[in-house]
PDB file of C-alpha atoms in Angstrom:
ATOM      1  CA  MET N   7      63.018  11.614  53.662  1.00 58.00           C
ATOM      2  CA  LYS N   8      61.282  14.481  51.841  1.00 63.00           C
ATOM      3  CA  LEU N   9      64.644  16.149  51.331  1.00 60.00           C
ATOM      4  CA  PHE N  10      66.016  12.937  49.788  1.00 58.00           C
ATOM      5  CA  GLY N  11      63.045  12.766  47.385  1.00 58.00           C
ATOM      6  CA  VAL N  12      63.568  16.384  46.327  1.00 56.00           C
ATOM      7  CA  ALA N  13      67.297  15.713  45.764  1.00 55.00           C
ATOM      8  CA  VAL N  14      66.560  12.628  43.608  1.00 56.00           C
ATOM      9  CA  ALA N  15      63.958  14.504  41.573  1.00 55.00           C
ATOM     10  CA  GLY N  16      66.367  17.424  41.092  1.00 55.00           C
ATOM     11  CA  THR N  17      69.160  15.085  39.972  1.00 54.00           C
ATOM     12  CA  MET N  18      66.835  13.375  37.484  1.00 54.00           C
ATOM     13  CA  LEU N  19      65.699  16.725  36.125  1.00 52.00           C
ATOM     14  CA  VAL N  20      69.301  17.831  35.577  1.00 53.00           C
ATOM     15  CA  ALA N  21      70.158  14.487  33.940  1.00 52.00           C
ATOM     16  CA  CYS N  22      67.212  14.777  31.552  1.00 55.00           C
ATOM     17  CA  ALA N  23      68.092  18.349  30.677  1.00 61.00           C
ATOM     18  CA  SER N  24      71.608  17.304  29.668  1.00 73.00           C
ATOM     19  CA  SER N  25      70.536  14.486  27.297  1.00 85.00           C
ATOM     20  CA  PRO N  26      71.810  14.933  23.755  1.00 89.00           C
ATOM     21  CA  PRO N  27      69.093  15.989  21.300  1.00 95.00           C
ATOM     22  CA  MET N  28      67.378  13.506  19.011  1.00 96.00           C
ATOM     23  CA  HIS N  29      67.930  13.934  15.269  1.00 96.00           C
ATOM     24  CA  TYR N  30      65.475  12.554  12.707  1.00 97.00           C
ATOM     25  CA  TYR N  31      66.454  11.684   9.131  1.00 97.00           C
ATOM     26  CA  THR N  32      64.917  10.485   5.905  1.00 98.00           C
ATOM     27  CA  LEU N  33      66.171   9.388   2.506  1.00 98.00           C
ATOM     28  CA  THR N  34      65.838  11.550  -0.606  1.00 97.00           C
ATOM     29  CA  GLU N  35      65.655  10.921  -4.333  1.00 97.00           C
ATOM     30  CA  ALA N  36      68.987  10.911  -6.185  1.00 97.00           C
ATOM     31  CA  PRO N  37      69.196  12.940  -9.398  1.00 94.00           C
ATOM     32  CA  ALA N  38      68.800  10.838 -12.544  1.00 94.00           C
ATOM     33  CA  PRO N  39      71.445  11.128 -15.263  1.00 89.00           C
ATOM     34  CA  SER N  40      68.634  11.010 -17.868  1.00 90.00           C
ATOM     35  CA  ARG N  41      65.606   8.926 -18.792  1.00 93.00           C
ATOM     36  CA  LEU N  42      66.010   5.576 -20.528  1.00 93.00           C
ATOM     37  CA  THR N  43      63.682   4.170 -23.145  1.00 91.00           C
ATOM     38  CA  ILE N  44      61.886   0.845 -22.806  1.00 90.00           C
ATOM     39  CA  PRO N  45      60.297  -1.475 -25.378  1.00 84.00           C
ATOM     40  CA  GLU N  46      56.869  -0.410 -26.667  1.00 84.00           C
ATOM     41  CA  GLY N  47      53.853  -1.898 -24.890  1.00 85.00           C
ATOM     42  CA  GLN N  48      55.766  -2.863 -21.768  1.00 87.00           C
ATOM     43  CA  PRO N  49      53.409  -2.771 -18.748  1.00 89.00           C
ATOM     44  CA  PRO N  50      54.257  -0.377 -15.910  1.00 91.00           C
ATOM     45  CA  LEU N  51      56.707  -1.492 -13.251  1.00 93.00           C
ATOM     46  CA  ARG N  52      55.487  -1.613  -9.663  1.00 93.00           C
ATOM     47  CA  LEU N  53      57.874  -1.938  -6.725  1.00 95.00           C
ATOM     48  CA  ASP N  54      55.950  -4.604  -4.890  1.00 92.00           C
ATOM     49  CA  ARG N  55      58.165  -5.503  -1.940  1.00 93.00           C
ATOM     50  CA  VAL N  56      61.376  -4.416  -0.234  1.00 97.00           C
ATOM     51  CA  THR N  57      63.035  -6.449   2.514  1.00 97.00           C
ATOM     52  CA  ILE N  58      65.884  -5.281   4.742  1.00 97.00           C
ATOM     53  CA  PRO N  59      68.031  -7.157   7.265  1.00 96.00           C
ATOM     54  CA  THR N  60      66.330  -7.512  10.645  1.00 95.00           C
ATOM     55  CA  GLU N  61      69.045  -5.539  12.416  1.00 95.00           C
ATOM     56  CA  LEU N  62      68.190  -2.502  10.241  1.00 96.00           C
ATOM     57  CA  ASP N  63      64.448  -2.779  10.918  1.00 95.00           C
ATOM     58  CA  ARG N  64      64.488  -0.277  13.782  1.00 96.00           C
ATOM     59  CA  SER N  65      64.004   3.439  14.266  1.00 97.00           C
ATOM     60  CA  GLN N  66      67.693   4.129  14.978  1.00 97.00           C
ATOM     61  CA  ILE N  67      70.360   4.481  12.295  1.00 96.00           C
ATOM     62  CA  VAL N  68      72.693   1.474  12.381  1.00 96.00           C
ATOM     63  CA  ARG N  69      76.356   1.820  11.447  1.00 95.00           C
ATOM     64  CA  ARG N  70      78.752  -1.065  10.698  1.00 95.00           C
ATOM     65  CA  LEU N  71      81.996  -0.823  12.695  1.00 95.00           C
ATOM     66  CA  ASP N  72      83.629  -4.008  11.364  1.00 93.00           C
ATOM     67  CA  SER N  73      82.645  -7.393   9.960  1.00 90.00           C
ATOM     68  CA  THR N  74      80.899  -8.487  13.176  1.00 94.00           C
ATOM     69  CA  GLN N  75      80.078  -5.306  15.094  1.00 96.00           C
ATOM     70  CA  LEU N  76      77.276  -2.809  14.557  1.00 96.00           C
ATOM     71  CA  GLN N  77      76.638   0.474  16.337  1.00 95.00           C
ATOM     72  CA  ILE N  78      73.068   1.588  17.007  1.00 95.00           C
ATOM     73  CA  MET N  79      72.951   5.374  16.940  1.00 95.00           C
ATOM     74  CA  GLU N  80      70.463   6.050  19.754  1.00 95.00           C
ATOM     75  CA  ASN N  81      70.035   9.765  19.003  1.00 96.00           C
ATOM     76  CA  ASP N  82      70.004   9.492  15.177  1.00 96.00           C
ATOM     77  CA  ARG N  83      66.687   8.061  14.057  1.00 97.00           C
ATOM     78  CA  TRP N  84      64.608   7.484  10.957  1.00 98.00           C
ATOM     79  CA  ALA N  85      61.529   9.688  10.646  1.00 97.00           C
ATOM     80  CA  ALA N  86      59.542   6.722   9.235  1.00 97.00           C
ATOM     81  CA  PRO N  87      60.072   2.947   8.987  1.00 97.00           C
ATOM     82  CA  LEU N  88      63.209   2.359   6.900  1.00 97.00           C
ATOM     83  CA  ASP N  89      61.754  -0.343   4.625  1.00 97.00           C
ATOM     84  CA  GLU N  90      58.802   1.897   3.685  1.00 96.00           C
ATOM     85  CA  THR N  91      61.112   4.855   3.073  1.00 97.00           C
ATOM     86  CA  ILE N  92      63.406   2.736   0.875  1.00 98.00           C
ATOM     87  CA  ARG N  93      60.401   1.499  -1.114  1.00 97.00           C
ATOM     88  CA  ARG N  94      59.141   5.047  -1.721  1.00 97.00           C
ATOM     89  CA  ILE N  95      62.541   6.495  -2.657  1.00 98.00           C
ATOM     90  CA  LEU N  96      63.540   3.547  -4.867  1.00 98.00           C
ATOM     91  CA  SER N  97      60.204   3.761  -6.691  1.00 97.00           C
ATOM     92  CA  ASN N  98      60.649   7.527  -7.200  1.00 97.00           C
ATOM     93  CA  ASP N  99      64.247   7.043  -8.367  1.00 98.00           C
ATOM     94  CA  LEU N 100      63.122   4.449 -10.920  1.00 97.00           C
ATOM     95  CA  ALA N 101      60.315   6.748 -12.100  1.00 97.00           C
ATOM     96  CA  ALA N 102      62.903   9.484 -12.723  1.00 97.00           C
ATOM     97  CA  ARG N 103      65.058   7.124 -14.807  1.00 97.00           C
ATOM     98  CA  LEU N 104      62.392   5.420 -16.923  1.00 96.00           C
ATOM     99  CA  PRO N 105      59.852   7.026 -19.293  1.00 95.00           C
ATOM    100  CA  THR N 106      56.927   8.909 -17.781  1.00 93.00           C
ATOM    101  CA  GLY N 107      54.219   6.423 -16.773  1.00 92.00           C
ATOM    102  CA  ALA N 108      56.589   3.427 -16.828  1.00 93.00           C
ATOM    103  CA  VAL N 109      56.577   3.139 -13.006  1.00 95.00           C
ATOM    104  CA  ALA N 110      53.305   2.681 -11.132  1.00 92.00           C
ATOM    105  CA  ASN N 111      52.737   4.178  -7.699  1.00 89.00           C
ATOM    106  CA  PRO N 112      53.672   1.383  -5.274  1.00 87.00           C
ATOM    107  CA  ASN N 113      50.839   2.347  -2.902  1.00 84.00           C
ATOM    108  CA  GLU N 114      48.007   2.230  -5.429  1.00 80.00           C
ATOM    109  CA  PRO N 115      46.256  -1.086  -5.972  1.00 74.00           C
ATOM    110  CA  SER N 116      46.524  -2.493  -9.471  1.00 68.00           C
ATOM    111  CA  VAL N 117      42.911  -3.528  -9.890  1.00 68.00           C
ATOM    112  CA  GLY N 118      42.763  -5.511 -13.130  1.00 69.00           C
ATOM    113  CA  GLU N 119      45.818  -3.756 -14.562  1.00 74.00           C
ATOM    114  CA  LYS N 120      48.809  -5.682 -15.814  1.00 82.00           C
ATOM    115  CA  ARG N 121      52.020  -4.793 -13.959  1.00 85.00           C
ATOM    116  CA  GLN N 122      55.619  -5.914 -13.884  1.00 88.00           C
ATOM    117  CA  LEU N 123      56.274  -6.639 -10.215  1.00 90.00           C
ATOM    118  CA  LEU N 124      59.676  -5.762  -8.773  1.00 95.00           C
ATOM    119  CA  THR N 125      60.946  -7.133  -5.466  1.00 96.00           C
ATOM    120  CA  VAL N 126      64.217  -6.014  -3.896  1.00 97.00           C
ATOM    121  CA  ASP N 127      65.898  -7.902  -1.061  1.00 98.00           C
ATOM    122  CA  PHE N 128      68.676  -6.015   0.713  1.00 98.00           C
ATOM    123  CA  SER N 129      71.322  -8.193   2.338  1.00 97.00           C
ATOM    124  CA  GLU N 130      73.439  -5.191   3.380  1.00 96.00           C
ATOM    125  CA  PHE N 131      72.775  -1.459   3.604  1.00 97.00           C
ATOM    126  CA  TYR N 132      75.097   0.087   6.187  1.00 95.00           C
ATOM    127  CA  GLY N 133      77.278   3.127   6.577  1.00 95.00           C
ATOM    128  CA  ASP N 134      80.692   2.777   8.136  1.00 95.00           C
ATOM    129  CA  PRO N 135      82.421   5.219  10.546  1.00 94.00           C
ATOM    130  CA  GLY N 136      83.696   7.154   7.481  1.00 95.00           C
ATOM    131  CA  CYS N 137      80.084   7.446   6.198  1.00 95.00           C
ATOM    132  CA  THR N 138      80.722   5.242   3.158  1.00 96.00           C
ATOM    133  CA  VAL N 139      77.620   3.158   2.532  1.00 97.00           C
ATOM    134  CA  THR N 140      77.693  -0.360   1.122  1.00 97.00           C
ATOM    135  CA  LEU N 141      74.483  -1.639  -0.434  1.00 97.00           C
ATOM    136  CA  ARG N 142      74.054  -5.268  -1.521  1.00 97.00           C
ATOM    137  CA  ALA N 143      70.719  -6.263  -2.961  1.00 97.00           C
ATOM    138  CA  SER N 144      69.086  -8.904  -5.111  1.00 97.00           C
ATOM    139  CA  TRP N 145      66.129  -7.930  -7.262  1.00 96.00           C
ATOM    140  CA  VAL N 146      63.598  -9.721  -9.427  1.00 95.00           C
ATOM    141  CA  VAL N 147      61.143  -8.379 -12.000  1.00 93.00           C
ATOM    142  CA  LYS N 148      58.343 -10.815 -12.868  1.00 86.00           C
ATOM    143  CA  GLN N 149      56.841 -10.749 -16.374  1.00 70.00           C
ATOM    144  CA  PRO N 150      59.331 -10.626 -18.032  1.00 69.00           C
ATOM    145  CA  ASP N 151      61.689 -12.436 -15.705  1.00 78.00           C
ATOM    146  CA  LEU N 152      64.753 -10.306 -14.976  1.00 87.00           C
ATOM    147  CA  THR N 153      67.096 -10.720 -12.015  1.00 90.00           C
ATOM    148  CA  GLY N 154      70.141  -8.984 -10.663  1.00 92.00           C
ATOM    149  CA  ASN N 155      72.575  -9.065  -7.774  1.00 92.00           C
ATOM    150  CA  GLU N 156      74.086  -5.657  -7.223  1.00 94.00           C
ATOM    151  CA  GLN N 157      76.676  -4.094  -4.961  1.00 95.00           C
ATOM    152  CA  VAL N 158      77.203  -0.349  -4.889  1.00 95.00           C
ATOM    153  CA  THR N 159      78.990   2.030  -2.559  1.00 95.00           C
ATOM    154  CA  ALA N 160      78.438   5.728  -2.011  1.00 96.00           C
ATOM    155  CA  SER N 161      79.925   8.473   0.118  1.00 95.00           C
ATOM    156  CA  PRO N 162      78.444  11.877   0.954  1.00 93.00           C
ATOM    157  CA  PRO N 163      79.837  14.467  -1.497  1.00 91.00           C
ATOM    158  CA  GLY N 164      80.647  16.933   1.293  1.00 90.00           C
ATOM    159  CA  GLY N 165      82.549  14.328   3.295  1.00 92.00           C
ATOM    160  CA  CYS N 166      81.610  12.666   6.552  1.00 92.00           C
ATOM    161  CA  LYS N 167      80.209  15.060   9.139  1.00 92.00           C
ATOM    162  CA  GLY N 168      79.108  12.399  11.600  1.00 89.00           C
ATOM    163  CA  SER N 169      76.385   9.776  11.467  1.00 87.00           C
ATOM    164  CA  GLY N 170      73.951  12.347  10.022  1.00 89.00           C
ATOM    165  CA  SER N 171      75.865  12.045   6.713  1.00 95.00           C
ATOM    166  CA  ILE N 172      74.912   8.372   6.374  1.00 96.00           C
ATOM    167  CA  PRO N 173      71.326   9.002   5.104  1.00 97.00           C
ATOM    168  CA  GLU N 174      72.720  11.189   2.300  1.00 96.00           C
ATOM    169  CA  ALA N 175      75.124   8.430   1.233  1.00 97.00           C
ATOM    170  CA  MET N 176      72.319   5.838   1.495  1.00 97.00           C
ATOM    171  CA  SER N 177      70.178   7.996  -0.816  1.00 97.00           C
ATOM    172  CA  LEU N 178      73.012   8.122  -3.364  1.00 97.00           C
ATOM    173  CA  ALA N 179      73.452   4.336  -3.137  1.00 98.00           C
ATOM    174  CA  LEU N 180      69.716   3.849  -3.843  1.00 98.00           C
ATOM    175  CA  GLY N 181      70.132   6.114  -6.888  1.00 97.00           C
ATOM    176  CA  LYS N 182      72.975   3.904  -8.164  1.00 97.00           C
ATOM    177  CA  LEU N 183      70.867   0.789  -7.604  1.00 97.00           C
ATOM    178  CA  SER N 184      68.021   2.454  -9.529  1.00 97.00           C
ATOM    179  CA  ASP N 185      70.414   3.171 -12.406  1.00 96.00           C
ATOM    180  CA  LEU N 186      71.317  -0.537 -12.618  1.00 95.00           C
ATOM    181  CA  ILE N 187      67.723  -1.787 -12.404  1.00 95.00           C
ATOM    182  CA  ALA N 188      66.495   0.788 -14.949  1.00 95.00           C
ATOM    183  CA  ALA N 189      69.283  -0.194 -17.370  1.00 93.00           C
ATOM    184  CA  ALA N 190      68.311  -3.876 -17.089  1.00 92.00           C
ATOM    185  CA  ILE N 191      64.621  -3.059 -17.689  1.00 90.00           C
ATOM    186  CA  SER N 192      65.546  -0.897 -20.664  1.00 89.00           C
ATOM    187  CA  GLY N 193      67.246  -3.923 -22.196  1.00 81.00           C
ATOM    188  CA  PRO N 194      70.419  -4.506 -24.184  1.00 68.00           C
ATOM    189  CA  GLY N 195      71.953  -1.469 -25.816  1.00 53.00           C
ATOM    190  CA  VAL N 196      70.547   0.929 -23.204  1.00 49.00           C
ATOM    191  CA  ARG N 197      69.086   3.977 -24.877  1.00 47.00           C
ATOM    192  CA  ARG N 198      68.832   7.397 -23.314  1.00 49.00           C
ATOM    193  CA  ALA N 199      65.632   9.281 -24.114  1.00 45.00           C
ATOM    194  CA  GLN N 200      66.179  12.553 -25.939  1.00 39.00           C
TER     195      GLN N 200
END
């Protein structure tokens, strides 16, 4: 019986040693083409809330295989909760596209300060097996009331090198979404700051 226990423990040890390594990823800011101008006296924008589909609200990267099938990448994980990471990166991307001071830190309370509140609801934000990411999101800015429904796609510039390329493409897609939101906030006849 002792020999059997030693054999089982040895087999488990070998099985654990051969497990593929875990990889942890995050999103990064996308370079801004330039800063836009906004109307004088406009209160700072604060990214108040981001929602993502429930199936994405997990530590593993999720990839869309077809219209009804998703693949959960067990060994490719987010370093932090995805909705919080999206909120931070989207806020930073907007801050890089709008004038300095036009975007408030989303984690600081706005005690008595007037803010434009932005909410973004993602209905889709998946990479496919070719690492092309599709992002669909609705957004609302309160005071003044602005809304948008956007769809953007992005692919990693260096091509698909496995599921680890998906976070890079997701970061680029967030940059494109930021471009669209910043242009709407800037108003008609978008102006680039000099």
